[in-house]
Short mmCIF file of C-alpha atoms in Angstrom, two decimals:
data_model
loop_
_atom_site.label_atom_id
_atom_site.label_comp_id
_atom_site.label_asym_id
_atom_site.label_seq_id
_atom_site.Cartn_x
_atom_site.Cartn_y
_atom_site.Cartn_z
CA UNK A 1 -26.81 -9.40 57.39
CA UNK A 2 -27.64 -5.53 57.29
CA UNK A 3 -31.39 -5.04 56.34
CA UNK A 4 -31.65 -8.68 54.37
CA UNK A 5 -35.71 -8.49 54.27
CA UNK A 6 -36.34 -4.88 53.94
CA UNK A 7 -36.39 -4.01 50.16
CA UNK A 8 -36.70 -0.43 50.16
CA UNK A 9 -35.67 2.12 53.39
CA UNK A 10 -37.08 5.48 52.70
CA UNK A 11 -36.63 8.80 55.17
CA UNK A 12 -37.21 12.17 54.96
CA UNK A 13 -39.22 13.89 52.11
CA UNK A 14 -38.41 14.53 48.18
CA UNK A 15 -38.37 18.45 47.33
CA UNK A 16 -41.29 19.23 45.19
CA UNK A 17 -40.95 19.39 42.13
CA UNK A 18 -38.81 16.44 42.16
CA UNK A 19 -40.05 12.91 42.19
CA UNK A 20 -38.57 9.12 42.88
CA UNK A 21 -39.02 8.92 39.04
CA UNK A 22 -36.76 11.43 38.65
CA UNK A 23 -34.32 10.68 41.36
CA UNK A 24 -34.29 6.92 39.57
CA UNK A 25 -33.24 7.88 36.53
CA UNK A 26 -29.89 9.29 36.47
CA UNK A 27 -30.10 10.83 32.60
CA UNK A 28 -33.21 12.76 33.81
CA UNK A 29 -31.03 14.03 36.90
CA UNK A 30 -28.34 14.82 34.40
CA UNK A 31 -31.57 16.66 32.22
CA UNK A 32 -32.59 18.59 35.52
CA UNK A 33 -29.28 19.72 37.05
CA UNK A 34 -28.01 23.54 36.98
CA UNK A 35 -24.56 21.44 37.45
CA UNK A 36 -23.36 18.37 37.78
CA UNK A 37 -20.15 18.29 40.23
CA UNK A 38 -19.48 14.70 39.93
CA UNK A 39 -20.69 11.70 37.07
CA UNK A 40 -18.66 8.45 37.62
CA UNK A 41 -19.16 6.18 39.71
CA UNK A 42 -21.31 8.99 41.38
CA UNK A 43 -23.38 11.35 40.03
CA UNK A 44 -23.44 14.65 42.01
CA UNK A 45 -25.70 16.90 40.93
CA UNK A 46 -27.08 20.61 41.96
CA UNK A 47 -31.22 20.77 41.16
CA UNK A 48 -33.05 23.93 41.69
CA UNK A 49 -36.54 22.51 43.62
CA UNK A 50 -39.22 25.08 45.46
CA UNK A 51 -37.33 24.59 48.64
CA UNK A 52 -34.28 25.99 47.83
CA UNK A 53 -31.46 24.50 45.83
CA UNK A 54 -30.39 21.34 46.30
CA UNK A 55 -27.67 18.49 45.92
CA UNK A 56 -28.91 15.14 44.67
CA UNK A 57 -26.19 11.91 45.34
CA UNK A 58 -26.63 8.79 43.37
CA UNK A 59 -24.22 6.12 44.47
CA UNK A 60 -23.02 3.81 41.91
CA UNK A 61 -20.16 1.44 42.13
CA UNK A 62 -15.95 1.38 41.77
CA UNK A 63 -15.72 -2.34 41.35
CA UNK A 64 -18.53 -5.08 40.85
CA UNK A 65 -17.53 -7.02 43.88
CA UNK A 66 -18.76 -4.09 46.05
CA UNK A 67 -21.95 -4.70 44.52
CA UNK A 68 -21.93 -8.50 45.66
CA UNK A 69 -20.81 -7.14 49.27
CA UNK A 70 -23.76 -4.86 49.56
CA UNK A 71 -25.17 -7.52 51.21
CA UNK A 72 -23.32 -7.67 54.68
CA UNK A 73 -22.91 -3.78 55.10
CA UNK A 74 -25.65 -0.39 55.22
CA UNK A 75 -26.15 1.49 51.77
CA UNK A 76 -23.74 4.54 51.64
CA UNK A 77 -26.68 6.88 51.27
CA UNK A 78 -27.78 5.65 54.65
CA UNK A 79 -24.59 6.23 56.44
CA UNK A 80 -24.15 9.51 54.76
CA UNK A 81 -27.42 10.28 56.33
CA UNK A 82 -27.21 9.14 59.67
CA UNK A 83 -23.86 10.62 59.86
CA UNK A 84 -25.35 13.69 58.70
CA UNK A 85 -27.79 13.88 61.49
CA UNK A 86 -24.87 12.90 64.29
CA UNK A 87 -23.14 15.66 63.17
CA UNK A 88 -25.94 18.63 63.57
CA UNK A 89 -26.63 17.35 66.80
CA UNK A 90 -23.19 18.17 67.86
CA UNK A 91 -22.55 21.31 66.56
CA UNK A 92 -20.70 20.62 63.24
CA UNK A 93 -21.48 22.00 60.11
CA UNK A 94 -22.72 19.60 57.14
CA UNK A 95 -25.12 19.66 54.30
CA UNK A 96 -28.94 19.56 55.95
CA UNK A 97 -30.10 15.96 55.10
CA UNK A 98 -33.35 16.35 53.00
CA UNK A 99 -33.68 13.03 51.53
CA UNK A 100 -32.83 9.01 51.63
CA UNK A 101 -33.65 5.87 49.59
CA UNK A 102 -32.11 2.99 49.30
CA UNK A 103 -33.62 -0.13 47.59
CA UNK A 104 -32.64 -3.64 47.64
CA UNK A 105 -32.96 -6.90 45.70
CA UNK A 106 -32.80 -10.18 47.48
CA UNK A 107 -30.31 -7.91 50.44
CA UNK A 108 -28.28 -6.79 47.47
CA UNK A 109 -28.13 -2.99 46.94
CA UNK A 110 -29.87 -1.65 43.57
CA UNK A 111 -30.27 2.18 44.32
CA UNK A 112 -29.15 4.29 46.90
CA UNK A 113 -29.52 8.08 47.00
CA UNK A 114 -29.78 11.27 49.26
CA UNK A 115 -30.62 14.84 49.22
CA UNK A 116 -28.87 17.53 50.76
CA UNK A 117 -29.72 21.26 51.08
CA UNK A 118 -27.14 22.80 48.52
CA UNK A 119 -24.05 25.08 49.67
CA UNK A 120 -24.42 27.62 46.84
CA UNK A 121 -22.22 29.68 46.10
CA UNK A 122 -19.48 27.34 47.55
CA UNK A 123 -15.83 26.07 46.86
CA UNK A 124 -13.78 23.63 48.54
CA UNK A 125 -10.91 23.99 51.40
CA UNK A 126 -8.40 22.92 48.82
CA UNK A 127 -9.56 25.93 46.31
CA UNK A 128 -9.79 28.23 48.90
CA UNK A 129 -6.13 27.70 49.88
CA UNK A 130 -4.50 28.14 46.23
CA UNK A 131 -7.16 31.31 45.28
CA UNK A 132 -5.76 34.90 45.86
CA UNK A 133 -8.30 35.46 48.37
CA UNK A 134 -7.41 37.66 51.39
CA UNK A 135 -5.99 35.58 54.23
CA UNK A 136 -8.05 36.35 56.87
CA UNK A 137 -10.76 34.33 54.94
CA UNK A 138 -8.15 31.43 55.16
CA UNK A 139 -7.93 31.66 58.91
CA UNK A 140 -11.39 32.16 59.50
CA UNK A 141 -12.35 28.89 57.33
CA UNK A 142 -9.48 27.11 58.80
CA UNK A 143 -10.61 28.27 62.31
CA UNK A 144 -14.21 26.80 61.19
CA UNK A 145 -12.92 23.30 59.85
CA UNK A 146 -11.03 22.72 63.27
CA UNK A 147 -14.40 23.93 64.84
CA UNK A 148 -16.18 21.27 63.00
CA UNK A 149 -13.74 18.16 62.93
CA UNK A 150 -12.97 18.46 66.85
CA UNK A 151 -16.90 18.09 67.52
CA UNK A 152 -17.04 15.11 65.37
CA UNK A 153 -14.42 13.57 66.56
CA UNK A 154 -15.57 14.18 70.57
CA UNK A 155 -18.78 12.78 69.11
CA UNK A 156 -16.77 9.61 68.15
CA UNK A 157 -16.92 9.69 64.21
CA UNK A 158 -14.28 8.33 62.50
CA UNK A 159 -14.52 10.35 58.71
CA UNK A 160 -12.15 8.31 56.85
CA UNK A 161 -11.17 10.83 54.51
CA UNK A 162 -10.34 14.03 55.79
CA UNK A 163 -9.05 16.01 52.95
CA UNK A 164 -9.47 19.57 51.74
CA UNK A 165 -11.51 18.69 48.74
CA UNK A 166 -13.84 16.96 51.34
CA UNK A 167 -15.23 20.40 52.89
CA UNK A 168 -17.06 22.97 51.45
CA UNK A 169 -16.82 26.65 52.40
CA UNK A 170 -19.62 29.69 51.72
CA UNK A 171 -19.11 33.09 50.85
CA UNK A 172 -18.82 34.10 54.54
CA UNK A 173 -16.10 31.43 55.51
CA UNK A 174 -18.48 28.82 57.03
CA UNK A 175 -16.88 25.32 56.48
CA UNK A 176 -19.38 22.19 55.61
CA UNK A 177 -18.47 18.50 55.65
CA UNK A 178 -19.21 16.18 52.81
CA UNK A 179 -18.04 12.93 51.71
CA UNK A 180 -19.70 10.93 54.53
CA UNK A 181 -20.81 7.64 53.16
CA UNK A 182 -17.29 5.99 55.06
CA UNK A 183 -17.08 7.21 58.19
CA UNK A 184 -18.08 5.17 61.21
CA UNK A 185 -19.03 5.81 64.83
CA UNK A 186 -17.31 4.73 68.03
CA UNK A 187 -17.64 5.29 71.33
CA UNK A 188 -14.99 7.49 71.83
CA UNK A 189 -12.09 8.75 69.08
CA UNK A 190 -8.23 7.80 70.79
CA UNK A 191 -5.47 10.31 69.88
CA UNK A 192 -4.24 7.87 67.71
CA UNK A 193 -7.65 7.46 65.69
CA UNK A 194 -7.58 11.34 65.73
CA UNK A 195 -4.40 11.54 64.18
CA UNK A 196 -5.10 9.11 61.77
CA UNK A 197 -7.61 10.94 60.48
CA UNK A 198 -6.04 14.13 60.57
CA UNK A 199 -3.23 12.84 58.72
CA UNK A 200 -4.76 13.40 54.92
CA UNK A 201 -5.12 17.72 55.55
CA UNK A 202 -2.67 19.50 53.82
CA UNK A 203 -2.57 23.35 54.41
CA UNK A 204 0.43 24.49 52.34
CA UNK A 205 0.49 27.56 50.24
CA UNK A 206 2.43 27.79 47.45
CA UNK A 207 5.30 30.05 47.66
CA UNK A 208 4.20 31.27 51.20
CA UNK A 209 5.64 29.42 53.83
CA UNK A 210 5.07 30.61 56.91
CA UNK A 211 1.39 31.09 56.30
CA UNK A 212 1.06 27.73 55.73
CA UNK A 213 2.70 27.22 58.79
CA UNK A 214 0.44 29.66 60.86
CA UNK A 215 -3.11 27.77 58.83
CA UNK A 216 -1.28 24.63 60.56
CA UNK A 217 -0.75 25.76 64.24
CA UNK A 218 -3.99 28.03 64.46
CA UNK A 219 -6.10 24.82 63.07
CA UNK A 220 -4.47 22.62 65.84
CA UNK A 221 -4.69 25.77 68.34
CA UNK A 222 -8.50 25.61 67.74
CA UNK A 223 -8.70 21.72 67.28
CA UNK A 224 -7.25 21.33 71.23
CA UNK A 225 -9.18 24.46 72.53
CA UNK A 226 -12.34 23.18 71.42
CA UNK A 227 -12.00 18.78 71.74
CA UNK A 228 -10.27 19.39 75.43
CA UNK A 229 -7.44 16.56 74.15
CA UNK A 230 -4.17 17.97 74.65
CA UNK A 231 -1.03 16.62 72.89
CA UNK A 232 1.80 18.08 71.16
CA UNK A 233 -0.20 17.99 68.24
CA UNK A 234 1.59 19.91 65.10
CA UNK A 235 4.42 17.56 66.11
CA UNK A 236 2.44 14.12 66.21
CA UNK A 237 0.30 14.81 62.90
CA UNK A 238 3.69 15.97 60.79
CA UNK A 239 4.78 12.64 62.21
CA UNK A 240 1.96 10.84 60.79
CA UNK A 241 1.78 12.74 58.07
CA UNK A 242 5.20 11.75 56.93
CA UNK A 243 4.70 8.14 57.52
CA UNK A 244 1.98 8.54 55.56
CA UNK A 245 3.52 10.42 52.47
CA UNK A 246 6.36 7.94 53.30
CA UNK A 247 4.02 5.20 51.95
CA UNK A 248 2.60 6.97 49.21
CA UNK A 249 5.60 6.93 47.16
CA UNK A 250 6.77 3.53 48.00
CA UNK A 251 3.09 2.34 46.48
CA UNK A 252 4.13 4.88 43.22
CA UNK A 253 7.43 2.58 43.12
CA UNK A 254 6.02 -0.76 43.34
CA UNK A 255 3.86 0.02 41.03
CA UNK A 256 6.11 1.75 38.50
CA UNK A 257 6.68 -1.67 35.65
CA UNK A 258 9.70 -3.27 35.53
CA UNK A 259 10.29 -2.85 32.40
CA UNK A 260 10.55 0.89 32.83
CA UNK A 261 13.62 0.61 35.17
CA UNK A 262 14.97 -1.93 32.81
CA UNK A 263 14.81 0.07 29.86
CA UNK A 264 16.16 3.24 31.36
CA UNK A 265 19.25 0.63 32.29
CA UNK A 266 20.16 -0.32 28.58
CA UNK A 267 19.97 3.20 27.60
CA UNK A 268 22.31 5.06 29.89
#
């Protein structure tokens, strides 16, 4: 069992003015905030402290049961920070880590939160693609995110949700990644694990084609240049990408009720 006997694990330091009351109390969070990004089961919230602003993450809980797990496994604040850290030290971009505390009861999580120095102004990856912006903005943040994902990936972590909504990009193009709380480390990343998590990015552009084509081969050109693993790789990750989207819709058909299809029957 993950940290059975130590009730609360506290690093880093709180931005003044901000307290631990504070960061307990989600409604006062909600009170604070310039914005709130994100409420359920998360809040996500942008504070303005004497340091600069910043991002405040209070993990809650999809389903009860993950609550009675929280036992065997590290609070997703933690992870999120030590990921954090792993990735500065190898020259990816993420959100400085300012903050973590996570507090248990009897080895069961009750609170977990962390602090991050705030990308303001920022947007996502996914925004940036469908805005009007010029595209050599696109290309340089594309160029950035393969930048960023090949170093984590050499460094061996595993992000488990690689997705345009899941990066953040500045004013200048600079590409940040969030959503860390399920990634995991290895040793070293296969092809296959790198494809796998590769598989989520989607880089079309509505109604332009072959741009979204060149996004996709100058991504992968900078993704081998810069990792030193050399496959065909536009052809293996539309492979696994279809395999994936492949599965997607036979989960929207299993899912569909049966009564559905059976009505449609009677009526034609």
């Amino acid at each position: 069992m993950l940290c059975l006997f130590k009730s609360i694990t506290i690093a880093g330091k709180i931005p003044e003015p901000l307290s631990l009351e504070h960061l307990l109390d989600r409604d006062a969070l909600n009170e604070l905030a310039d914005e709130v990004y994100d409420t359920k089961p998360n809040l996500v919230a942008r504070l303005s402290t004497k340091h600069g602003p910043v991002v405040v993450k209070w993990f809650g809980w999809r389903h009860p049961i993950h609550y009675y797990l929280s036992i065997s496994f590290k609070s997703r604040a933690q992870t999120s920070w030590d990921i954090a850290h792993k990735l500065l030290s190898c020259g990816a971009r993420t959100p400085e880590p300012l903050f973590v505390y996570t507090k248990r009861r009897r080895g069961f999580i009750k609170e977990n939160i962390i602090i991050t120095r705030a990308i303001n102004p920022h947007q996502t990856v996914r925004r940036l693609l469908k805005t009007e912006v010029q595209k050599e903005i696109k290309v340089k943040a594309i160029s950035d995110l393969a930048l960023s994902i090949s170093r984590m990936h050499n460094a061996g972590i595993f992000h488990r949700d690689i997705t345009t909504g899941n990066f953040l990009v500045n004013e200048i193009g600079d590409v940040y990644i969030v959503d860390l709380n399920r990634a995991k480390c290895f040793k070293k990343l296969s092809v296959k694990q790198r494809l796998h998590d590769l598989k989520k990015l989607y880089f079309k552009q509505f109604g332009d084609l072959e741009f979204s084509q060149k996004l996709l081969h100058q991504f992968f050109d900078v993704y081998e240049r810069e990792s030193s693993v050399y496959c065909n790789w536009v052809q293996e990750y539309s492979s696994y990408r279809k395999k994936l989207l492949w599965r997607r819709r036979t989960k929207r058909y299993l899912r569909r009720p049966l009564g559905r299809k059976q009505t449609n029957s009677v009526g034609v």
